[in-house]
């Protein structure tokens, strides 16, 4: 069985804030969130809050298509996102997590200008966590 490249993307907010307030303000349900002090799986407590939305797991060699799907619900909420950023100690991330295998064509990780415009307008960092698998074992 030949391995295939994979990639997922999502948007997250990290810092000192109330994730429930963000959900209410944006009108978007996160796929995952936690508050400062919530328990981790290992029994320790989170020392930062997190709110994640826009998970796109359907791989496209043009990862910009996944980025656009991730940001789809956020395009019209730049003012609200900037309000969240200004009123709280938070950082925004557009997370891009590709896994590539030998012999497969490499994904195009370049965001389009409209994606970069959104990131600039909201001060969103693009975080690319690239995983290269050199064997199937």
Short mmCIF file of C-alpha atoms in Angstrom, two decimals:
data_model
loop_
_atom_site.label_atom_id
_atom_site.label_comp_id
_atom_site.label_asym_id
_atom_site.label_seq_id
_atom_site.Cartn_x
_atom_site.Cartn_y
_atom_site.Cartn_z
CA UNK A 1 0.00 0.00 0.00
CA UNK A 2 1.46 3.32 -1.06
CA UNK A 3 1.33 6.15 1.44
CA UNK A 4 -0.37 9.35 0.38
CA UNK A 5 0.40 12.88 1.45
CA UNK A 6 -1.91 14.41 4.02
CA UNK A 7 -2.59 17.87 5.35
CA UNK A 8 -4.99 19.52 7.73
CA UNK A 9 -5.58 23.18 8.49
CA UNK A 10 -7.38 25.10 11.21
CA UNK A 11 -7.55 28.50 12.89
CA UNK A 12 -6.79 28.93 16.58
CA UNK A 13 -6.73 31.60 19.23
CA UNK A 14 -4.28 31.13 22.11
CA UNK A 15 -3.77 33.22 25.25
CA UNK A 16 -5.54 34.59 28.29
CA UNK A 17 -9.24 34.86 27.38
CA UNK A 18 -12.60 33.17 27.81
CA UNK A 19 -13.26 30.74 24.92
CA UNK A 20 -17.01 30.79 25.65
CA UNK A 21 -17.08 34.56 25.14
CA UNK A 22 -15.30 34.14 21.78
CA UNK A 23 -17.84 31.51 20.72
CA UNK A 24 -20.68 33.85 21.67
CA UNK A 25 -19.16 36.94 20.01
CA UNK A 26 -18.23 35.21 16.73
CA UNK A 27 -21.28 32.93 16.58
CA UNK A 28 -19.03 30.01 15.61
CA UNK A 29 -18.78 26.73 17.52
CA UNK A 30 -15.17 25.60 17.93
CA UNK A 31 -14.22 21.99 17.26
CA UNK A 32 -12.02 22.20 20.36
CA UNK A 33 -11.44 24.68 23.16
CA UNK A 34 -10.25 24.88 26.74
CA UNK A 35 -9.89 27.45 29.50
CA UNK A 36 -6.94 28.29 31.71
CA UNK A 37 -7.00 25.76 34.53
CA UNK A 38 -8.82 23.02 32.61
CA UNK A 39 -7.31 19.57 33.02
CA UNK A 40 -5.09 18.08 30.32
CA UNK A 41 -5.23 14.37 29.50
CA UNK A 42 -2.05 13.85 31.57
CA UNK A 43 -3.63 15.42 34.67
CA UNK A 44 -1.78 18.75 34.54
CA UNK A 45 -3.67 22.00 34.03
CA UNK A 46 -3.57 24.29 31.01
CA UNK A 47 -1.85 27.62 31.67
CA UNK A 48 -3.37 29.18 28.54
CA UNK A 49 -6.78 29.16 26.87
CA UNK A 50 -7.35 27.93 23.32
CA UNK A 51 -10.17 28.10 20.78
CA UNK A 52 -9.99 26.19 17.47
CA UNK A 53 -12.25 26.37 14.42
CA UNK A 54 -12.29 25.62 10.69
CA UNK A 55 -10.71 22.18 10.73
CA UNK A 56 -10.16 21.06 7.13
CA UNK A 57 -8.76 17.56 6.78
CA UNK A 58 -9.54 16.97 3.09
CA UNK A 59 -6.10 17.05 1.47
CA UNK A 60 -5.57 19.21 -1.58
CA UNK A 61 -2.13 19.50 -3.19
CA UNK A 62 -2.93 23.22 -3.38
CA UNK A 63 -3.12 23.73 0.38
CA UNK A 64 -4.43 27.26 -0.22
CA UNK A 65 -7.82 25.60 -0.91
CA UNK A 66 -7.76 24.08 2.58
CA UNK A 67 -6.72 27.42 4.09
CA UNK A 68 -9.67 29.12 2.39
CA UNK A 69 -12.08 26.48 3.76
CA UNK A 70 -10.62 27.00 7.22
CA UNK A 71 -11.12 30.77 7.04
CA UNK A 72 -14.54 30.61 5.33
CA UNK A 73 -16.57 31.54 8.44
CA UNK A 74 -14.03 34.16 9.56
CA UNK A 75 -13.69 36.30 6.39
CA UNK A 76 -16.49 38.67 7.43
CA UNK A 77 -15.45 38.84 11.09
CA UNK A 78 -12.19 40.79 10.86
CA UNK A 79 -13.52 43.61 13.08
CA UNK A 80 -14.69 41.13 15.73
CA UNK A 81 -11.39 39.26 15.63
CA UNK A 82 -9.48 42.50 16.04
CA UNK A 83 -11.73 43.39 18.99
CA UNK A 84 -10.92 40.03 20.59
CA UNK A 85 -7.21 40.58 19.98
CA UNK A 86 -7.21 44.13 21.35
CA UNK A 87 -9.30 43.32 24.45
CA UNK A 88 -7.39 40.15 25.40
CA UNK A 89 -3.87 38.82 25.58
CA UNK A 90 -4.17 36.48 22.55
CA UNK A 91 -2.41 35.37 19.40
CA UNK A 92 -4.16 34.11 16.24
CA UNK A 93 -2.74 31.26 14.16
CA UNK A 94 -3.61 29.73 10.82
CA UNK A 95 -2.25 26.22 11.38
CA UNK A 96 -1.10 24.21 8.36
CA UNK A 97 0.04 20.65 9.12
CA UNK A 98 1.19 18.67 6.06
CA UNK A 99 2.67 15.17 6.14
CA UNK A 100 4.60 14.23 3.01
CA UNK A 101 5.87 10.86 1.83
CA UNK A 102 8.72 9.99 -0.55
CA UNK A 103 7.71 9.68 -4.17
CA UNK A 104 4.64 11.89 -3.81
CA UNK A 105 4.43 15.36 -5.32
CA UNK A 106 5.05 18.03 -2.72
CA UNK A 107 2.10 20.17 -1.65
CA UNK A 108 1.97 23.83 -2.60
CA UNK A 109 2.04 25.65 0.74
CA UNK A 110 1.84 29.20 -0.61
CA UNK A 111 -1.14 31.19 0.68
CA UNK A 112 -2.97 33.38 -1.81
CA UNK A 113 -3.00 37.15 -1.51
CA UNK A 114 -6.50 37.17 0.00
CA UNK A 115 -5.35 34.74 2.69
CA UNK A 116 -2.32 36.92 3.39
CA UNK A 117 -4.58 40.01 3.45
CA UNK A 118 -6.82 38.35 6.07
CA UNK A 119 -3.80 37.32 8.14
CA UNK A 120 -2.33 40.81 7.93
CA UNK A 121 -5.64 42.49 8.80
CA UNK A 122 -6.10 40.29 11.88
CA UNK A 123 -2.40 39.91 12.77
CA UNK A 124 -2.76 36.13 12.29
CA UNK A 125 0.45 34.12 12.17
CA UNK A 126 0.74 31.30 9.63
CA UNK A 127 2.25 28.29 11.40
CA UNK A 128 3.39 25.43 9.13
CA UNK A 129 4.28 22.20 10.93
CA UNK A 130 5.74 20.02 8.17
CA UNK A 131 6.19 16.31 8.78
CA UNK A 132 8.29 14.24 6.36
CA UNK A 133 7.91 10.48 6.63
CA UNK A 134 10.87 8.66 5.12
CA UNK A 135 9.44 5.15 5.47
CA UNK A 136 6.15 3.36 5.98
CA UNK A 137 7.31 1.57 9.12
#
